[in-house]
Amino acid sequence: IRRILRRIHDERKGELSLEFLRNCTVEIARGYLLSLEGFGVKTVSCITLLSLFRADFPVDVNVGRIMARLGWVPLETEQALEELAEYAPEPAVYTFLRERLNSFGLQTLFELHYHMITLGKVFCEKRTPNCRACPLRDMCEYASLGGKHQTDPKKAQQDTIGTAAATAAAAAAAAAGTASPPLSPMTPELANPAPPAPPSHLDVTNEILEAGDDRKASAPETFEETLDAIMRVGGSWEKGGKPP
């Protein structure tokens, strides 16, 4: 860090600022930043988008994982994603996304950036992805093929027991003429959600499920529609409540 600061200080005649890059083209700004010792593609993209406000898209492990599971960036291995120490090389993901996001506005890039990171941390975790509640599950190659979490015998047994118990409880409630209690965000019954609760009981879980229902009715067919789905469900998390 000290060497970087010293270089900028010397080149800018005592000025410790990157403001001189703001009016440069993205290519020139990126070229200069990449020439700084220790700066990689992700760091440069963060500075370009979030500080210089120029069109770029930072790619971290969360974004790379989502791209790999959706099937947009193929992995050159037969190993399960959960077993890999390194996967979906960030430069490859960056190249893939930059070609497609180049025409997007800054506000869209800002929102898409943090929504995809949140999606990766909340739903698309590396070792325990929550595919059943993920709004992108119907367009995800990983989920459609059945990930490791879905084929694990213990997990499958737990899901079977949980589903059977929920079915029995629903039948008993129907016979008694009472309503079923609200579903917990992490229960397997999310695969077949109960009818929506009255408006006074709606929370962020219902909003996410509704977003999923909207997506089912009109499944995204283009890259832009898929990204819009990510942003739409991400926006619902900001309205309060705990996401699944």
PDB file of C-alpha atoms in Angstrom:
ATOM      1  CA  ILE A   1       0.000   0.000   0.000  1.00  0.00           C
ATOM      2  CA  ARG A   2       2.810   2.381   0.845  1.00  0.00           C
ATOM      3  CA  ARG A   3       4.480   1.738  -2.515  1.00  0.00           C
ATOM      4  CA  ILE A   4       1.207   2.408  -4.332  1.00  0.00           C
ATOM      5  CA  LEU A   5       0.671   5.647  -2.434  1.00  0.00           C
ATOM      6  CA  ARG A   6       4.260   6.710  -3.056  1.00  0.00           C
ATOM      7  CA  ARG A   7       3.910   6.091  -6.776  1.00  0.00           C
ATOM      8  CA  ILE A   8       0.668   8.063  -7.038  1.00  0.00           C
ATOM      9  CA  HIS A   9       2.163  10.840  -4.915  1.00  0.00           C
ATOM     10  CA  ASP A  10       5.241  11.078  -7.140  1.00  0.00           C
ATOM     11  CA  GLU A  11       3.370  10.853 -10.443  1.00  0.00           C
ATOM     12  CA  ARG A  12       0.702  13.359  -9.395  1.00  0.00           C
ATOM     13  CA  LYS A  13       3.194  15.790  -7.838  1.00  0.00           C
ATOM     14  CA  GLY A  14       2.015  15.435  -4.265  1.00  0.00           C
ATOM     15  CA  GLU A  15      -1.652  14.671  -4.925  1.00  0.00           C
ATOM     16  CA  LEU A  16      -2.962  11.453  -3.337  1.00  0.00           C
ATOM     17  CA  SER A  17      -6.076  11.003  -5.441  1.00  0.00           C
ATOM     18  CA  LEU A  18      -7.395   9.004  -8.370  1.00  0.00           C
ATOM     19  CA  GLU A  19      -9.636  11.838  -9.529  1.00  0.00           C
ATOM     20  CA  PHE A  20      -7.462  12.284 -12.607  1.00  0.00           C
ATOM     21  CA  LEU A  21      -8.857   8.971 -13.883  1.00  0.00           C
ATOM     22  CA  ARG A  22     -12.476  10.112 -13.729  1.00  0.00           C
ATOM     23  CA  ASN A  23     -12.408  11.757 -17.153  1.00  0.00           C
ATOM     24  CA  CYS A  24     -10.350   9.016 -18.804  1.00  0.00           C
ATOM     25  CA  THR A  25     -11.875   6.220 -20.842  1.00  0.00           C
ATOM     26  CA  VAL A  26     -12.657   3.024 -18.934  1.00  0.00           C
ATOM     27  CA  GLU A  27      -9.852   1.248 -20.788  1.00  0.00           C
ATOM     28  CA  ILE A  28      -7.244   3.849 -19.802  1.00  0.00           C
ATOM     29  CA  ALA A  29      -8.447   3.954 -16.188  1.00  0.00           C
ATOM     30  CA  ARG A  30      -8.400   0.167 -15.929  1.00  0.00           C
ATOM     31  CA  GLY A  31      -4.974  -0.011 -17.545  1.00  0.00           C
ATOM     32  CA  TYR A  32      -3.494   2.416 -15.032  1.00  0.00           C
ATOM     33  CA  LEU A  33      -5.084   0.715 -12.035  1.00  0.00           C
ATOM     34  CA  LEU A  34      -3.938  -2.724 -13.178  1.00  0.00           C
ATOM     35  CA  SER A  35      -0.399  -1.381 -13.376  1.00  0.00           C
ATOM     36  CA  LEU A  36      -0.447  -0.674  -9.631  1.00  0.00           C
ATOM     37  CA  GLU A  37       1.285  -3.366  -7.601  1.00  0.00           C
ATOM     38  CA  GLY A  38      -1.167  -5.793  -6.013  1.00  0.00           C
ATOM     39  CA  PHE A  39      -4.236  -4.596  -7.926  1.00  0.00           C
ATOM     40  CA  GLY A  40      -6.216  -7.381  -9.590  1.00  0.00           C
ATOM     41  CA  VAL A  41      -9.278  -7.437 -11.820  1.00  0.00           C
ATOM     42  CA  LYS A  42     -11.775  -7.396  -8.933  1.00  0.00           C
ATOM     43  CA  THR A  43     -10.120  -4.497  -7.096  1.00  0.00           C
ATOM     44  CA  VAL A  44      -9.878  -2.489 -10.297  1.00  0.00           C
ATOM     45  CA  SER A  45     -13.529  -3.167 -11.171  1.00  0.00           C
ATOM     46  CA  CYS A  46     -14.655  -2.065  -7.695  1.00  0.00           C
ATOM     47  CA  ILE A  47     -12.768   1.220  -8.033  1.00  0.00           C
ATOM     48  CA  THR A  48     -13.962   1.789 -11.595  1.00  0.00           C
ATOM     49  CA  LEU A  49     -17.646   1.230 -10.799  1.00  0.00           C
ATOM     50  CA  LEU A  50     -18.016   2.310  -7.167  1.00  0.00           C
ATOM     51  CA  SER A  51     -15.524   5.189  -7.002  1.00  0.00           C
ATOM     52  CA  LEU A  52     -15.059   6.503 -10.531  1.00  0.00           C
ATOM     53  CA  PHE A  53     -18.685   5.759 -11.491  1.00  0.00           C
ATOM     54  CA  ARG A  54     -17.783   4.172 -14.805  1.00  0.00           C
ATOM     55  CA  ALA A  55     -19.433   1.134 -16.369  1.00  0.00           C
ATOM     56  CA  ASP A  56     -17.782  -1.994 -14.976  1.00  0.00           C
ATOM     57  CA  PHE A  57     -18.821  -5.049 -12.967  1.00  0.00           C
ATOM     58  CA  PRO A  58     -16.820  -6.484 -10.039  1.00  0.00           C
ATOM     59  CA  VAL A  59     -16.767 -10.280  -9.864  1.00  0.00           C
ATOM     60  CA  ASP A  60     -16.190 -12.005  -6.527  1.00  0.00           C
ATOM     61  CA  VAL A  61     -16.583 -15.643  -5.456  1.00  0.00           C
ATOM     62  CA  ASN A  62     -20.338 -15.198  -4.959  1.00  0.00           C
ATOM     63  CA  VAL A  63     -20.878 -13.933  -8.498  1.00  0.00           C
ATOM     64  CA  GLY A  64     -18.601 -16.651  -9.870  1.00  0.00           C
ATOM     65  CA  ARG A  65     -20.511 -19.344  -8.002  1.00  0.00           C
ATOM     66  CA  ILE A  66     -23.870 -18.114  -9.315  1.00  0.00           C
ATOM     67  CA  MET A  67     -22.560 -18.020 -12.880  1.00  0.00           C
ATOM     68  CA  ALA A  68     -21.194 -21.571 -12.551  1.00  0.00           C
ATOM     69  CA  ARG A  69     -24.396 -22.987 -11.059  1.00  0.00           C
ATOM     70  CA  LEU A  70     -26.634 -21.300 -13.604  1.00  0.00           C
ATOM     71  CA  GLY A  71     -24.483 -22.972 -16.246  1.00  0.00           C
ATOM     72  CA  TRP A  72     -23.418 -19.726 -17.915  1.00  0.00           C
ATOM     73  CA  VAL A  73     -19.707 -20.253 -17.250  1.00  0.00           C
ATOM     74  CA  PRO A  74     -18.803 -23.962 -17.552  1.00  0.00           C
ATOM     75  CA  LEU A  75     -16.378 -25.583 -15.128  1.00  0.00           C
ATOM     76  CA  GLU A  76     -13.478 -27.544 -16.588  1.00  0.00           C
ATOM     77  CA  THR A  77     -13.863 -30.377 -14.087  1.00  0.00           C
ATOM     78  CA  GLU A  78     -16.124 -33.281 -13.226  1.00  0.00           C
ATOM     79  CA  GLN A  79     -15.938 -32.605  -9.475  1.00  0.00           C
ATOM     80  CA  ALA A  80     -18.930 -31.305  -7.563  1.00  0.00           C
ATOM     81  CA  LEU A  81     -18.831 -27.559  -7.029  1.00  0.00           C
ATOM     82  CA  GLU A  82     -18.871 -27.988  -3.243  1.00  0.00           C
ATOM     83  CA  GLU A  83     -15.648 -30.021  -3.373  1.00  0.00           C
ATOM     84  CA  LEU A  84     -13.584 -27.500  -5.323  1.00  0.00           C
ATOM     85  CA  ALA A  85     -11.158 -25.118  -3.652  1.00  0.00           C
ATOM     86  CA  GLU A  86     -11.150 -22.948  -6.791  1.00  0.00           C
ATOM     87  CA  TYR A  87     -13.978 -22.751  -9.301  1.00  0.00           C
ATOM     88  CA  ALA A  88     -15.380 -20.517 -12.010  1.00  0.00           C
ATOM     89  CA  PRO A  89     -12.197 -18.453 -12.567  1.00  0.00           C
ATOM     90  CA  GLU A  90     -13.074 -14.828 -11.895  1.00  0.00           C
ATOM     91  CA  PRO A  91     -11.356 -13.533 -15.072  1.00  0.00           C
ATOM     92  CA  ALA A  92     -13.520 -15.862 -17.180  1.00  0.00           C
ATOM     93  CA  VAL A  93     -16.684 -14.770 -15.377  1.00  0.00           C
ATOM     94  CA  TYR A  94     -15.668 -11.119 -15.670  1.00  0.00           C
ATOM     95  CA  THR A  95     -15.101 -11.442 -19.421  1.00  0.00           C
ATOM     96  CA  PHE A  96     -18.470 -13.173 -19.823  1.00  0.00           C
ATOM     97  CA  LEU A  97     -20.381 -10.528 -17.873  1.00  0.00           C
ATOM     98  CA  ARG A  98     -18.617  -7.426 -19.149  1.00  0.00           C
ATOM     99  CA  GLU A  99     -19.474  -8.271 -22.741  1.00  0.00           C
ATOM    100  CA  ARG A 100     -23.154  -8.448 -21.784  1.00  0.00           C
ATOM    101  CA  LEU A 101     -23.410  -5.663 -19.193  1.00  0.00           C
ATOM    102  CA  ASN A 102     -21.494  -3.013 -21.098  1.00  0.00           C
ATOM    103  CA  SER A 103     -24.645  -1.179 -22.162  1.00  0.00           C
ATOM    104  CA  PHE A 104     -26.339  -1.211 -18.733  1.00  0.00           C
ATOM    105  CA  GLY A 105     -26.748   2.048 -16.822  1.00  0.00           C
ATOM    106  CA  LEU A 106     -24.744   2.759 -13.662  1.00  0.00           C
ATOM    107  CA  GLN A 107     -27.724   2.418 -11.318  1.00  0.00           C
ATOM    108  CA  THR A 108     -28.520  -1.000 -12.762  1.00  0.00           C
ATOM    109  CA  LEU A 109     -24.908  -2.099 -12.371  1.00  0.00           C
ATOM    110  CA  PHE A 110     -24.812  -0.856  -8.752  1.00  0.00           C
ATOM    111  CA  GLU A 111     -27.971  -2.733  -7.812  1.00  0.00           C
ATOM    112  CA  LEU A 112     -27.095  -5.868  -9.741  1.00  0.00           C
ATOM    113  CA  HIS A 113     -23.681  -5.984  -8.070  1.00  0.00           C
ATOM    114  CA  TYR A 114     -24.900  -6.017  -4.490  1.00  0.00           C
ATOM    115  CA  HIS A 115     -27.999  -8.110  -5.208  1.00  0.00           C
ATOM    116  CA  MET A 116     -25.894 -10.871  -6.753  1.00  0.00           C
ATOM    117  CA  ILE A 117     -23.527 -10.831  -3.784  1.00  0.00           C
ATOM    118  CA  THR A 118     -26.515 -11.113  -1.439  1.00  0.00           C
ATOM    119  CA  LEU A 119     -28.020 -13.892  -3.556  1.00  0.00           C
ATOM    120  CA  GLY A 120     -24.746 -15.790  -3.272  1.00  0.00           C
ATOM    121  CA  LYS A 121     -24.580 -15.369   0.501  1.00  0.00           C
ATOM    122  CA  VAL A 122     -28.251 -16.049   1.267  1.00  0.00           C
ATOM    123  CA  PHE A 123     -29.333 -18.664  -1.282  1.00  0.00           C
ATOM    124  CA  CYS A 124     -26.371 -19.818  -3.346  1.00  0.00           C
ATOM    125  CA  GLU A 125     -23.894 -20.694  -0.616  1.00  0.00           C
ATOM    126  CA  LYS A 126     -20.978 -22.896  -1.604  1.00  0.00           C
ATOM    127  CA  ARG A 127     -21.634 -25.949   0.576  1.00  0.00           C
ATOM    128  CA  THR A 128     -25.286 -25.591   1.590  1.00  0.00           C
ATOM    129  CA  PRO A 129     -27.199 -23.883  -1.243  1.00  0.00           C
ATOM    130  CA  ASN A 130     -30.880 -23.304  -0.508  1.00  0.00           C
ATOM    131  CA  CYS A 131     -32.172 -24.224  -3.965  1.00  0.00           C
ATOM    132  CA  ARG A 132     -35.725 -24.872  -2.775  1.00  0.00           C
ATOM    133  CA  ALA A 133     -36.237 -21.234  -1.806  1.00  0.00           C
ATOM    134  CA  CYS A 134     -34.067 -19.660  -4.524  1.00  0.00           C
ATOM    135  CA  PRO A 135     -36.032 -17.518  -7.005  1.00  0.00           C
ATOM    136  CA  LEU A 136     -33.757 -18.681  -9.843  1.00  0.00           C
ATOM    137  CA  ARG A 137     -34.091 -22.427  -9.216  1.00  0.00           C
ATOM    138  CA  ASP A 138     -36.185 -23.122 -12.335  1.00  0.00           C
ATOM    139  CA  MET A 139     -33.557 -21.601 -14.618  1.00  0.00           C
ATOM    140  CA  CYS A 140     -30.552 -23.025 -12.752  1.00  0.00           C
ATOM    141  CA  GLU A 141     -28.619 -25.900 -14.286  1.00  0.00           C
ATOM    142  CA  TYR A 142     -27.250 -26.955 -10.897  1.00  0.00           C
ATOM    143  CA  ALA A 143     -30.705 -27.154  -9.295  1.00  0.00           C
ATOM    144  CA  SER A 144     -32.277 -28.899 -12.288  1.00  0.00           C
ATOM    145  CA  LEU A 145     -29.617 -31.632 -12.216  1.00  0.00           C
ATOM    146  CA  GLY A 146     -29.938 -32.099  -8.459  1.00  0.00           C
ATOM    147  CA  GLY A 147     -27.081 -30.708  -6.429  1.00  0.00           C
ATOM    148  CA  LYS A 148     -25.203 -32.562  -3.736  1.00  0.00           C
ATOM    149  CA  HIS A 149     -27.498 -31.128  -1.071  1.00  0.00           C
ATOM    150  CA  GLN A 150     -30.517 -32.647  -2.813  1.00  0.00           C
ATOM    151  CA  THR A 151     -29.085 -36.152  -3.172  1.00  0.00           C
ATOM    152  CA  ASP A 152     -27.638 -36.493   0.342  1.00  0.00           C
ATOM    153  CA  PRO A 153     -29.472 -39.452   2.001  1.00  0.00           C
ATOM    154  CA  LYS A 154     -29.801 -37.765   5.406  1.00  0.00           C
ATOM    155  CA  LYS A 155     -31.130 -34.578   3.849  1.00  0.00           C
ATOM    156  CA  ALA A 156     -33.567 -36.512   1.678  1.00  0.00           C
ATOM    157  CA  GLN A 157     -34.837 -38.420   4.724  1.00  0.00           C
ATOM    158  CA  GLN A 158     -35.312 -35.203   6.683  1.00  0.00           C
ATOM    159  CA  ASP A 159     -37.207 -33.658   3.779  1.00  0.00           C
ATOM    160  CA  THR A 160     -39.443 -36.724   3.447  1.00  0.00           C
ATOM    161  CA  ILE A 161     -40.256 -36.699   7.166  1.00  0.00           C
ATOM    162  CA  GLY A 162     -40.863 -32.956   7.132  1.00  0.00           C
ATOM    163  CA  THR A 163     -43.121 -33.110   4.079  1.00  0.00           C
ATOM    164  CA  ALA A 164     -45.109 -36.034   5.491  1.00  0.00           C
ATOM    165  CA  ALA A 165     -45.590 -34.236   8.800  1.00  0.00           C
ATOM    166  CA  ALA A 166     -46.694 -31.071   7.029  1.00  0.00           C
ATOM    167  CA  THR A 167     -49.180 -33.017   4.890  1.00  0.00           C
ATOM    168  CA  ALA A 168     -50.665 -34.697   7.966  1.00  0.00           C
ATOM    169  CA  ALA A 169     -50.899 -31.389   9.806  1.00  0.00           C
ATOM    170  CA  ALA A 170     -52.596 -29.733   6.833  1.00  0.00           C
ATOM    171  CA  ALA A 171     -55.131 -32.550   6.601  1.00  0.00           C
ATOM    172  CA  ALA A 172     -55.902 -32.295  10.325  1.00  0.00           C
ATOM    173  CA  ALA A 173     -56.259 -28.526  10.077  1.00  0.00           C
ATOM    174  CA  ALA A 174     -58.595 -28.840   7.099  1.00  0.00           C
ATOM    175  CA  ALA A 175     -60.736 -31.375   8.958  1.00  0.00           C
ATOM    176  CA  ALA A 176     -60.927 -29.081  11.969  1.00  0.00           C
ATOM    177  CA  GLY A 177     -61.652 -26.062   9.796  1.00  0.00           C
ATOM    178  CA  THR A 178     -58.601 -24.166  10.970  1.00  0.00           C
ATOM    179  CA  ALA A 179     -55.945 -22.390   8.940  1.00  0.00           C
ATOM    180  CA  SER A 180     -52.397 -23.697   8.654  1.00  0.00           C
ATOM    181  CA  PRO A 181     -49.669 -21.725  10.459  1.00  0.00           C
ATOM    182  CA  PRO A 182     -47.286 -19.630   8.365  1.00  0.00           C
ATOM    183  CA  LEU A 183     -44.394 -21.571   6.829  1.00  0.00           C
ATOM    184  CA  SER A 184     -40.866 -21.124   8.142  1.00  0.00           C
ATOM    185  CA  PRO A 185     -38.528 -19.809   5.399  1.00  0.00           C
ATOM    186  CA  MET A 186     -36.204 -22.812   5.773  1.00  0.00           C
ATOM    187  CA  THR A 187     -38.753 -25.639   5.685  1.00  0.00           C
ATOM    188  CA  PRO A 188     -38.889 -28.026   2.694  1.00  0.00           C
ATOM    189  CA  GLU A 189     -42.592 -27.220   2.241  1.00  0.00           C
ATOM    190  CA  LEU A 190     -41.475 -24.071   0.382  1.00  0.00           C
ATOM    191  CA  ALA A 191     -41.317 -26.286  -2.698  1.00  0.00           C
ATOM    192  CA  ASN A 192     -45.144 -26.384  -2.486  1.00  0.00           C
ATOM    193  CA  PRO A 193     -46.086 -23.200  -0.613  1.00  0.00           C
ATOM    194  CA  ALA A 194     -49.401 -22.915   1.179  1.00  0.00           C
ATOM    195  CA  PRO A 195     -52.018 -20.353   0.071  1.00  0.00           C
ATOM    196  CA  PRO A 196     -50.963 -16.769   0.896  1.00  0.00           C
ATOM    197  CA  ALA A 197     -51.704 -15.484   4.392  1.00  0.00           C
ATOM    198  CA  PRO A 198     -53.967 -12.465   4.977  1.00  0.00           C
ATOM    199  CA  PRO A 199     -52.284  -9.128   4.162  1.00  0.00           C
ATOM    200  CA  SER A 200     -51.708  -8.320   7.830  1.00  0.00           C
ATOM    201  CA  HIS A 201     -49.483 -11.393   8.147  1.00  0.00           C
ATOM    202  CA  LEU A 202     -47.429 -10.931   5.002  1.00  0.00           C
ATOM    203  CA  ASP A 203     -43.670 -10.616   5.458  1.00  0.00           C
ATOM    204  CA  VAL A 204     -40.581 -10.716   3.255  1.00  0.00           C
ATOM    205  CA  THR A 205     -40.920 -14.497   2.879  1.00  0.00           C
ATOM    206  CA  ASN A 206     -44.253 -14.056   1.120  1.00  0.00           C
ATOM    207  CA  GLU A 207     -42.791 -11.366  -1.109  1.00  0.00           C
ATOM    208  CA  ILE A 208     -39.980 -13.675  -2.169  1.00  0.00           C
ATOM    209  CA  LEU A 209     -42.415 -16.506  -2.846  1.00  0.00           C
ATOM    210  CA  GLU A 210     -44.600 -14.148  -4.869  1.00  0.00           C
ATOM    211  CA  ALA A 211     -41.558 -13.124  -6.890  1.00  0.00           C
ATOM    212  CA  GLY A 212     -40.928 -16.812  -7.500  1.00  0.00           C
ATOM    213  CA  ASP A 213     -44.544 -17.318  -8.602  1.00  0.00           C
ATOM    214  CA  ASP A 214     -44.300 -14.393 -11.023  1.00  0.00           C
ATOM    215  CA  ARG A 215     -41.134 -15.892 -12.449  1.00  0.00           C
ATOM    216  CA  LYS A 216     -42.797 -19.286 -12.911  1.00  0.00           C
ATOM    217  CA  ALA A 217     -45.662 -17.711 -14.815  1.00  0.00           C
ATOM    218  CA  SER A 218     -43.254 -16.098 -17.240  1.00  0.00           C
ATOM    219  CA  ALA A 219     -39.871 -17.804 -17.097  1.00  0.00           C
ATOM    220  CA  PRO A 220     -37.020 -15.523 -18.215  1.00  0.00           C
ATOM    221  CA  GLU A 221     -35.641 -16.528 -21.586  1.00  0.00           C
ATOM    222  CA  THR A 222     -32.906 -13.953 -22.000  1.00  0.00           C
ATOM    223  CA  PHE A 223     -29.837 -12.944 -20.045  1.00  0.00           C
ATOM    224  CA  GLU A 224     -31.357  -9.536 -19.268  1.00  0.00           C
ATOM    225  CA  GLU A 225     -34.570 -11.101 -17.901  1.00  0.00           C
ATOM    226  CA  THR A 226     -32.576 -13.364 -15.620  1.00  0.00           C
ATOM    227  CA  LEU A 227     -30.591 -10.447 -14.238  1.00  0.00           C
ATOM    228  CA  ASP A 228     -33.847  -8.569 -13.746  1.00  0.00           C
ATOM    229  CA  ALA A 229     -35.170 -11.516 -11.720  1.00  0.00           C
ATOM    230  CA  ILE A 230     -32.114 -11.330  -9.462  1.00  0.00           C
ATOM    231  CA  MET A 231     -32.651  -7.622  -8.883  1.00  0.00           C
ATOM    232  CA  ARG A 232     -36.401  -7.991  -8.350  1.00  0.00           C
ATOM    233  CA  VAL A 233     -36.092 -10.562  -5.589  1.00  0.00           C
ATOM    234  CA  GLY A 234     -33.110  -8.722  -4.099  1.00  0.00           C
ATOM    235  CA  GLY A 235     -35.202  -5.591  -3.818  1.00  0.00           C
ATOM    236  CA  SER A 236     -37.782  -7.413  -1.703  1.00  0.00           C
ATOM    237  CA  TRP A 237     -35.151  -8.116   0.967  1.00  0.00           C
ATOM    238  CA  GLU A 238     -34.756  -4.393   1.574  1.00  0.00           C
ATOM    239  CA  LYS A 239     -38.367  -4.084   2.732  1.00  0.00           C
ATOM    240  CA  GLY A 240     -37.636  -5.724   6.070  1.00  0.00           C
ATOM    241  CA  GLY A 241     -37.709  -9.182   7.504  1.00  0.00           C
ATOM    242  CA  LYS A 242     -35.275 -12.066   7.321  1.00  0.00           C
ATOM    243  CA  PRO A 243     -34.709 -13.647   3.896  1.00  0.00           C
ATOM    244  CA  PRO A 244     -34.810 -17.452   3.665  1.00  0.00           C
TER     245      PRO A 244
END
